[in-house]
Amino acid sequence: MDNDEKLVVFQPSGRRGRFAVGTPLLDAARSLGVYVESVCGGRAMCARCQVEVTEGQFDKYGVVSRAENLSPAGEAERRWKVPPGRRMSCQARILGDLVVDVPSEFAVNRQVVRKRAETRRIALDTATRLVVVRLAQAEMEHPIGDGDRLVEAIEAQAGYRGLVLDAAVLSTVQGALAAGTVTAAVHEDADRPVVIAVWPGERSAAFGLAFDIGSTTIAGHLVDLVTGRAVASAGTANPQIRFGEDLMSRVSYVMMNPDGRDALTEAVRGAIGTLVSRLAGQVGIAAGDILEAVFVGNPVMHHLFLGIDPSPLGQAPFALAVSGALRLAARDLGLPLHPGARVYMPPCIAGHVGADAASVALAEGPQHHDEVTLVIDVGTNAEILLGNRARVLAASSPTGPAFEGAQISGGQRAAPGAIERVRIDPVTFEPRIKVLGVDPWSDEEGFAEAIIATGVTGICGSGIIEAVAELFLAGVVAADGTINAVASDRIRAQGRTFDFVLWRGDIEIAVTQTDIRAIQLAKGALYAGARLLMDHLGIDKVERIKLAGAFGSYIDPKYAMVIGMIPDCALDRVTSIGNAAGTGARMALLNRGHRAEVESLVRRVEKIETALEPRFQEHFVSAMAMPNAIDAFPHLAAAVDLPAVTAPMGRRSNRRRG
Amino acid sequence: MDNDEKLVVFQPSGRRGRFAVGTPLLDAARSLGVYVESVCGGRAMCARCQVEVTEGQFDKYGVVSRAENLSPAGEAERRWKVPPGRRMSCQARILGDLVVDVPSEFAVNRQVVRKRAETRRIALDTATRLVVVRLAQAEMEHPIGDGDRLVEAIEAQAGYRGLVLDAAVLSTVQGALAAGTVTAAVHEDADRPVVIAVWPGERSAAFGLAFDIGSTTIAGHLVDLVTGRAVASAGTANPQIRFGEDLMSRVSYVMMNPDGRDALTEAVRGAIGTLVSRLAGQVGIAAGDILEAVFVGNPVMHHLFLGIDPSPLGQAPFALAVSGALRLAARDLGLPLHPGARVYMPPCIAGHVGADAASVALAEGPQHHDEVTLVIDVGTNAEILLGNRARVLAASSPTGPAFEGAQISGGQRAAPGAIERVRIDPVTFEPRIKVLGVDPWSDEEGFAEAIIATGVTGICGSGIIEAVAELFLAGVVAADGTINAVASDRIRAQGRTFDFVLWRGDIEIAVTQTDIRAIQLAKGALYAGARLLMDHLGIDKVERIKLAGAFGSYIDPKYAMVIGMIPDCALDRVTSIGNAAGTGARMALLNRGHRAEVESLVRRVEKIETALEPRFQEHFVSAMAMPNAIDAFPHLAAAVDLPAVTAPMGRRSNRRRG
């Protein structure tokens, strides 16, 4: 209010912030964590980033929003024929206060869907190629079928051998051949090349899908198989959530209900079908123009998508029904793509380490590096990959859902209103918080006004990690995890333990001793898994850490290290790799070599089953404490002031780690 | 009535006859042309030939039927647990008058379905085999999927390489592996062996189907893939008949109706699905136990079954959509077999010479012989194969439906009541007829009584051929086909031409001049097609003639030769080969070598398109006359008294043929 920055409120999330005049709306949205689709990355090349500007006074906030508070529509928006009332958010620049409506398709369950196509370049070597051939008309002297003539022509003109026709082509080949010039889609990722589609005339467009089926979110990219570009992206909540929030409750649902597996399979396939229609609609193609798809997911998602009972994954020996890569006909999965479309699913690594982890490994696995690299995908289970070009080890660790805000007293999913960042003053113990969807920190100007939109509704995974870490660094939490009764009105006795009150407002959000124990269990399991793999590799430290997934994108590596989630490592070698599973899926879609690569990689990955390793339990117990043996955590000690080694109330707090 | 023969009436056809005491019911039924299923050929080994005996007076005929008029049930019937009221007709012998109910499934449209499994022995080399393997339980140390372990076990224990899993197996593999011992069905007729089905425990039964999709009748056999035996047979009218009696009217229906193709495809697949259920029910298996199927049919049936528009087959260049052999998944054709079941369809030879002709060729083709052999499958089109081990030629000839009784004034399909045999006294010109479903000839005792059941309703294909031939031999019809006004009250003037009245009863059935012209056109076309192939082969006579199909089974070769339908040949070298298409289908089902054989055969068959050959027209015109140049038809002349060469009313009647 005191500068020339303008107030912009994004609906329906209500997230708001102040931006300099001239800021593109897309940048403003991104800086607030508001998801606006953008395939081209703001280069005015996809027209997917459209938003609407609400006119008039927006009462609750007193914001007067005007279309003229945006820069006038320019050449690009005319070229893309953006309809009246709509603007491309990469082109429209902020000139005054605004209320902006974002198409709400993505804002499912008020959850922030953070999966989008990463901008990696993938070499093109698609499994499905278009071939244009010319054919003579049928001759009575040579009574050979149209399909057989087409096969001969493709073999002669495009150099294939042993070509066969897919059943889906039989009924369309006559119409296609009548034109003389025929475009055929030849799928090469089979024992013999297969003609999976034919069209009359010349055709140069072919599309594929790369889908990441998450337990919470299903995200898909529509990819142009000719250029390799993702031309549309969309996501939706996994409707299986209504059968159970987490994987195990869905497995239980299947075990308890005779039709449970059918219902869950139908739910996920239905949602995928709807997303496919939306993706196709976004670029004006038919779903039937899609010729290939790659699906990745954790083992339970993978099995349910395939119509396989996931119950055996719920108990030892956690047996997969099928682990190898799968090449299937889309029609056999009931997917509304081209009738001849093919589906590829990368292999699963183990009972808890699925095709999604294999896909992460393909995109960002340790085998890409000479240095020993640790790759962690954090979810309900943490999938852990460790190694380098020479060896790759994999394990999963039962972290439980604490990192996702579950089992935490004030916990919630990452959604507007969640505390996502926490700082504790080491002297006064006063907390500062940052709320998701709200720009200013709690001690910054405008916070009180901004927070009206979202409220403070809870604390999400990154928030609880930062809270525990900061409380530890401030000495409020001892190395063994105990909350000390420091001199602060934030400390609240709770029987024989203490809470630390983080937020006082309509609701109170505190970090309880139980919360800290939950985080200790989760981070101990994650660390122990990583440490177990380090033992197997015979190493004591890792040279690089990559954090995958939505959680990995939002976690501050420093705090992850402070609480001992991840091993000690130079902070600048700890990076977020975003939706690596989605990237891996696109790689497998666009390049057959990547399919061979992931299959061979998974075969050579050394699978470590944490449940079978006594040392896992030892590491787990040791890893419950906070890391404060400074000599054992040189990189961490260099980055933060680790608390002095103390042993309050007689507890040992200076166990050596690793 | 005047001897000790007993009267037996078969219902629902009403066909009746007198049989010696002690005659098995099955033999009685067969002698009357009543279809009773019998897989084992009367050896009490299939229990498929069950019938019911109606108790009490059967009013209309005055027959008093009693269960005790049959021999008592013996050991075989007790062993097969034949239910009360039912008898195995091969075991039950006639002791007195009877009314017998035949399960009516087969008596569709009152048409006599004549397709049944021929009793050929086929060497077993099935494309699908059962493999029993033992598997260890899943181990956490080796997190490989159940399906992948199964593949490894089958490869190791049964010697396969490169084995893959069909999509249909994915959801059943877990349950099967839980048992430790697993039976897998491995389909080998693919680029790589495929596991198409799995079951827990040991299993030794596997079934397949061999179907012949005729324009009029669909007939299928359920075959035990382990023993090679046909264990059940069933047939039904092709329900496409309601869209058009003959092929061309069905093609027209498709051309005129936007949903016509769909309707016809649905009709034929639905009928097949019903037959499959019935076949499975007959032997107490589930349709899902059927792992393979072979389908043959003419090109229009073939295309409609596959969901392909047959319109291009209705006009030059009569282009097939696909001519090569097809290997498909049964589920892609909507067939209710095992979800992993496979379908094989032999290649089509040409636009009018379909997979049924290829199947006939596989079973009975000229390539089996050193002698020059002519194989004819007579239907609306005649498919003609000519050659020997060295060369095989094929053509189809547009005979039209006259041979099936269509386009004939009193014509009808072969069904009870149809005149099927005709004799003309060469002196008095008095005709004698034999009616289908009635035992005595019209001049024999009991005819008047017997005919009450059926009436005389028309004349079928074999009847009209015999009528024309006998009229020619009697001199009533001249060599050029003209009906002469001989001295008989059977001659009836019809403007400038004459009819010959064959039957006078409730209705009158005559052979008209137009009828004879229709037969001349049909037989001229058939002969011309054969002659054209003989020209191509450079031969003047054939050494062997095989007549395939239902019509071939009922036609008397002598009369076929008298009217000049087929070339001159020693009569004992003219044989009926029955449902050779069905036999070929079973061969392809039971032996992979036969698939390779039919595919290689069809590739080397020299296809002659009659429409492109001027000589076909010449032969056709010449072949319109009846053969009476005795020196040109030595075998025929030896068998019958050909009429003296005369030229009544100035017509040339002694053209040299061939």
XYZ file of N, CA, C and O in Angstrom, chain A residues 189-281:
372
model
N 7.721 -50.633 -31.151
C 8.139 -51.218 -29.875
C 7.405 -52.534 -29.640
O 6.686 -52.715 -28.661
N 7.567 -53.450 -30.587
C 6.940 -54.769 -30.512
C 7.878 -55.724 -31.230
O 8.870 -55.300 -31.828
N 7.571 -57.017 -31.167
C 8.458 -57.978 -31.807
C 8.544 -57.711 -33.304
O 9.577 -57.886 -33.920
N 7.444 -57.326 -33.864
C 7.433 -56.908 -35.266
C 6.767 -55.552 -35.346
O 5.875 -55.255 -34.556
N 7.179 -54.710 -36.278
C 6.490 -53.425 -36.425
C 5.014 -53.651 -36.756
O 4.682 -54.570 -37.514
N 4.165 -52.841 -36.171
C 2.718 -53.018 -36.304
C 2.098 -51.727 -36.824
O 2.389 -50.647 -36.295
N 1.263 -51.832 -37.844
C 0.486 -50.686 -38.292
C -0.686 -50.539 -37.322
O -1.563 -51.399 -37.274
N -0.672 -49.462 -36.525
C -1.729 -49.321 -35.514
C -2.803 -48.324 -35.933
O -3.847 -48.249 -35.298
N -2.538 -47.546 -36.983
C -3.550 -46.583 -37.434
C -3.276 -46.217 -38.889
O -2.121 -46.216 -39.320
N -4.338 -45.931 -39.623
C -4.195 -45.456 -41.000
C -5.193 -44.332 -41.247
O -6.275 -44.312 -40.667
N -4.777 -43.397 -42.093
C -5.639 -42.288 -42.462
C -5.478 -42.042 -43.963
O -4.379 -42.236 -44.514
N -6.521 -41.574 -44.618
C -6.345 -41.186 -46.020
C -5.518 -39.905 -46.097
O -5.603 -39.048 -45.210
N -4.723 -39.792 -47.130
C -3.976 -38.564 -47.369
C -2.759 -38.427 -46.476
O -2.381 -39.338 -45.755
N -2.166 -37.234 -46.555
C -0.958 -36.982 -45.767
C -1.343 -36.430 -44.419
O -2.226 -35.607 -44.295
N -0.617 -36.828 -43.414
C -0.905 -36.423 -42.057
C 0.429 -36.279 -41.349
O 1.341 -37.061 -41.549
N 0.533 -35.251 -40.528
C 1.833 -35.046 -39.897
C 1.724 -34.916 -38.383
O 2.711 -34.641 -37.716
N 0.547 -35.116 -37.847
C 0.379 -34.950 -36.402
C 0.119 -36.290 -35.726
O -0.702 -37.077 -36.182
N 0.861 -36.516 -34.659
C 0.662 -37.724 -33.855
C 0.893 -37.334 -32.404
O 1.795 -36.555 -32.103
N 0.070 -37.878 -31.530
C 0.124 -37.455 -30.130
C 0.288 -38.639 -29.191
O -0.104 -39.768 -29.504
N 0.885 -38.337 -28.059
C 1.049 -39.345 -27.018
C 0.756 -38.741 -25.660
O 0.601 -37.521 -25.520
N 0.675 -39.595 -24.677
C 0.385 -39.163 -23.306
C 1.485 -39.650 -22.375
O 1.978 -40.767 -22.526
N 1.824 -38.808 -21.404
C 2.688 -39.250 -20.306
C 1.934 -38.945 -19.020
O 1.642 -37.783 -18.732
N 1.588 -39.996 -18.278
C 0.756 -39.840 -17.082
C 1.499 -40.329 -15.854
O 2.146 -41.371 -15.876
N 1.348 -39.560 -14.806
C 1.855 -39.982 -13.506
C 0.635 -40.173 -12.606
O -0.057 -39.212 -12.268
N 0.345 -41.418 -12.271
C -0.831 -41.717 -11.447
C -0.387 -41.716 -9.996
O 0.187 -42.699 -9.509
N -0.605 -40.606 -9.338
C -0.246 -40.519 -7.925
C -1.425 -40.942 -7.065
O -2.572 -40.949 -7.505
N -1.140 -41.257 -5.816
C -2.226 -41.644 -4.911
C -3.183 -40.479 -4.714
O -4.375 -40.654 -4.527
N -2.632 -39.262 -4.746
C -3.440 -38.069 -4.495
C -3.837 -37.375 -5.790
O -4.969 -36.955 -5.961
N -2.883 -37.277 -6.697
C -3.092 -36.502 -7.912
C -2.738 -37.330 -9.134
O -1.749 -38.056 -9.127
N -3.564 -37.203 -10.155
C -3.233 -37.797 -11.449
C -2.880 -36.637 -12.371
O -3.666 -35.704 -12.516
N -1.698 -36.668 -12.927
C -1.267 -35.573 -13.794
C -0.846 -36.139 -15.131
O -0.176 -37.176 -15.200
N -1.280 -35.497 -16.197
C -0.959 -36.002 -17.517
C -0.507 -34.906 -18.448
O -0.931 -33.749 -18.330
N 0.366 -35.270 -19.350
C 0.815 -34.348 -20.384
C 0.450 -34.934 -21.735
O 0.645 -36.125 -21.964
N -0.061 -34.075 -22.597
C -0.289 -34.471 -23.984
C 0.929 -34.019 -24.775
O 1.313 -32.847 -24.717
N 1.548 -34.945 -25.457
C 2.838 -34.674 -26.085
C 2.708 -34.869 -27.588
O 2.114 -35.848 -28.052
N 3.250 -33.913 -28.318
C 3.313 -34.023 -29.777
C 4.453 -34.980 -30.111
O 5.623 -34.681 -29.839
N 4.129 -36.130 -30.685
C 5.161 -37.142 -30.922
C 6.099 -36.740 -32.057
O 7.149 -37.344 -32.232
N 5.697 -35.742 -32.828
C 6.544 -35.328 -33.943
C 7.581 -34.302 -33.486
O 8.755 -34.387 -33.845
N 7.144 -33.349 -32.665
C 8.090 -32.333 -32.190
C 8.674 -32.698 -30.827
O 9.683 -32.141 -30.419
N 8.004 -33.573 -30.107
C 8.465 -33.927 -28.772
C 7.971 -32.972 -27.701
O 8.263 -33.163 -26.523
N 7.224 -31.945 -28.089
C 6.797 -30.950 -27.105
C 5.535 -31.381 -26.368
O 4.626 -31.965 -26.966
N 5.481 -31.046 -25.075
C 4.241 -31.201 -24.329
C 3.335 -30.058 -24.753
O 3.657 -28.890 -24.559
N 2.193 -30.370 -25.358
C 1.318 -29.322 -25.874
C 0.169 -29.003 -24.932
O -0.520 -28.009 -25.107
N -0.053 -29.845 -23.954
C -1.087 -29.552 -22.958
C -0.807 -30.387 -21.716
O -0.234 -31.475 -21.807
N -1.193 -29.835 -20.578
C -1.024 -30.544 -19.311
C -2.303 -30.380 -18.503
O -2.954 -29.348 -18.584
N -2.628 -31.381 -17.754
C -3.805 -31.269 -16.897
C -3.643 -32.230 -15.737
O -2.889 -33.200 -15.805
N -4.313 -31.920 -14.668
C -4.252 -32.771 -13.494
C -5.601 -32.838 -12.838
O -6.481 -32.014 -13.089
N -5.769 -33.825 -12.018
C -7.017 -33.954 -11.287
C -6.732 -34.740 -10.018
O -5.727 -35.451 -9.939
N -7.601 -34.594 -9.049
C -7.452 -35.420 -7.858
C -7.725 -36.865 -8.234
O -8.559 -37.141 -9.092
N -7.008 -37.772 -7.628
C -7.296 -39.183 -7.845
C -8.609 -39.507 -7.134
O -8.687 -39.423 -5.910
N -9.645 -39.860 -7.892
C -10.954 -40.072 -7.254
C -10.975 -41.294 -6.339
O -11.944 -41.503 -5.618
N -9.904 -42.086 -6.367
C -9.827 -43.206 -5.418
C -9.777 -42.699 -3.982
O -9.971 -43.483 -3.042
N -9.495 -41.392 -3.813
C -9.409 -40.839 -2.463
C -10.678 -41.136 -1.679
O -10.641 -41.337 -0.469
N -11.821 -41.214 -2.375
C -13.048 -41.460 -1.632
C -13.097 -42.871 -1.057
O -13.909 -43.165 -0.196
N -12.219 -43.753 -1.532
C -12.152 -45.101 -0.961
C -11.069 -45.196 0.114
O -10.882 -46.246 0.719
N -10.321 -44.113 0.316
C -9.259 -44.153 1.307
C -8.211 -43.116 0.965
O -7.804 -43.009 -0.181
N -7.791 -42.368 1.988
C -6.836 -41.288 1.752
C -5.487 -41.843 1.308
O -4.911 -41.414 0.327
N -4.989 -42.838 2.035
C -3.646 -43.321 1.706
C -3.719 -44.698 1.056
O -4.787 -45.312 0.942
N -2.571 -45.148 0.631
C -2.513 -46.399 -0.130
C -3.057 -47.576 0.660
O -3.828 -48.383 0.151
N -2.653 -47.665 1.911
C -3.029 -48.842 2.682
C -4.534 -48.895 2.931
O -5.128 -49.971 2.950
N -5.153 -47.716 3.087
C -6.596 -47.763 3.309
C -7.320 -48.170 2.014
O -8.371 -48.797 2.059
N -6.715 -47.857 0.874
C -7.332 -48.325 -0.382
C -7.143 -49.831 -0.544
O -8.048 -50.548 -0.991
N -5.968 -50.309 -0.189
C -5.752 -51.760 -0.229
C -6.746 -52.450 0.707
O -7.351 -53.463 0.354
N -6.934 -51.873 1.887
C -7.903 -52.444 2.834
C -9.292 -52.456 2.214
O -10.041 -53.431 2.338
N -9.643 -51.364 1.553
C -10.961 -51.292 0.929
C -11.147 -52.456 -0.049
O -12.200 -53.092 -0.084
N -10.117 -52.731 -0.825
C -10.200 -53.838 -1.781
C -10.353 -55.164 -1.049
O -11.138 -56.030 -1.448
N -9.619 -55.303 0.072
C -9.681 -56.567 0.800
C -11.048 -56.767 1.466
O -11.503 -57.894 1.602
N -11.684 -55.674 1.822
C -12.944 -55.776 2.562
C -14.167 -55.825 1.656
O -15.246 -56.219 2.093
N -14.048 -55.381 0.417
C -15.209 -55.258 -0.458
C -15.037 -56.113 -1.704
O -14.058 -55.956 -2.434
N -16.005 -56.990 -1.958
C -15.876 -57.901 -3.106
C -15.674 -57.149 -4.433
O -14.922 -57.584 -5.282
N -16.346 -56.019 -4.579
C -16.208 -55.275 -5.834
C -15.230 -54.110 -5.694
O -15.177 -53.228 -6.547
N -14.470 -54.130 -4.618
C -13.594 -52.999 -4.334
C -12.560 -52.755 -5.426
O -12.356 -51.614 -5.845
N -11.954 -53.821 -5.898
C -10.905 -53.650 -6.906
C -11.488 -53.051 -8.173
O -10.925 -52.125 -8.758
N -12.639 -53.589 -8.588
C -13.324 -53.041 -9.761
C -13.601 -51.546 -9.587
O -13.368 -50.751 -10.505
N -14.112 -51.189 -8.409
C -14.502 -49.796 -8.179
C -13.285 -48.882 -8.259
O -13.334 -47.805 -8.866
N -12.181 -49.317 -7.675
C -10.977 -48.476 -7.684
C -10.380 -48.390 -9.082
O -9.896 -47.342 -9.507
N -10.422 -49.502 -9.804
C -9.894 -49.490 -11.173
C -10.741 -48.577 -12.056
O -10.227 -47.766 -12.823
N -12.045 -48.711 -11.903
C -12.957 -47.884 -12.681
C -12.746 -46.402 -12.356
O -12.762 -45.554 -13.254
N -12.538 -46.116 -11.075
C -12.359 -44.722 -10.666
C -11.132 -44.117 -11.335
O -11.190 -43.026 -11.917
N -10.021 -44.816 -11.283
C -8.794 -44.216 -11.816
C -8.854 -44.154 -13.341
O -8.455 -43.155 -13.956
N -9.401 -45.196 -13.968
C -9.482 -45.155 -15.435
C -10.463 -44.076 -15.901
O -10.234 -43.421 -16.901
N -11.542 -43.926 -15.133
C -12.510 -42.884 -15.477
C -11.884 -41.507 -15.414
O -12.067 -40.673 -16.308
N -11.125 -41.264 -14.346
C -10.488 -39.960 -14.200
C -9.477 -39.730 -15.320
O -9.366 -38.627 -15.868
N -8.767 -40.783 -15.681
C -7.796 -40.653 -16.775
C -8.534 -40.349 -18.080
O -8.117 -39.481 -18.851
N -9.644 -41.050 -18.300
C -10.428 -40.799 -19.512
C -10.881 -39.350 -19.596
O -10.812 -38.713 -20.645
N -11.326 -38.825 -18.470
C -11.783 -37.431 -18.439
C -10.610 -36.484 -18.710
O -10.736 -35.522 -19.477
N -9.479 -36.771 -18.099
C -8.302 -35.922 -18.331
C -7.867 -35.985 -19.795
O -7.473 -34.971 -20.376
N -7.957 -37.176 -20.370
C -7.559 -37.316 -21.775
C -8.451 -36.443 -22.652
O -7.966 -35.727 -23.534
N -9.759 -36.478 -22.382
C -10.678 -35.641 -23.167
C -10.316 -34.170 -23.005
O -10.333 -33.398 -23.971
N -9.985 -33.784 -21.770
C -9.684 -32.382 -21.532
C -8.382 -31.988 -22.243
O -8.307 -30.942 -22.890
N -7.400 -32.847 -22.145
C -6.120 -32.569 -22.813
C -6.327 -32.444 -24.318
O -5.811 -31.524 -24.959
N -7.103 -33.388 -24.879
C -7.335 -33.361 -26.322
C -8.104 -32.090 -26.690
O -7.777 -31.415 -27.676
N -9.110 -31.770 -25.870
C -9.900 -30.574 -26.124
C -9.059 -29.309 -26.085
O -9.297 -28.368 -26.848
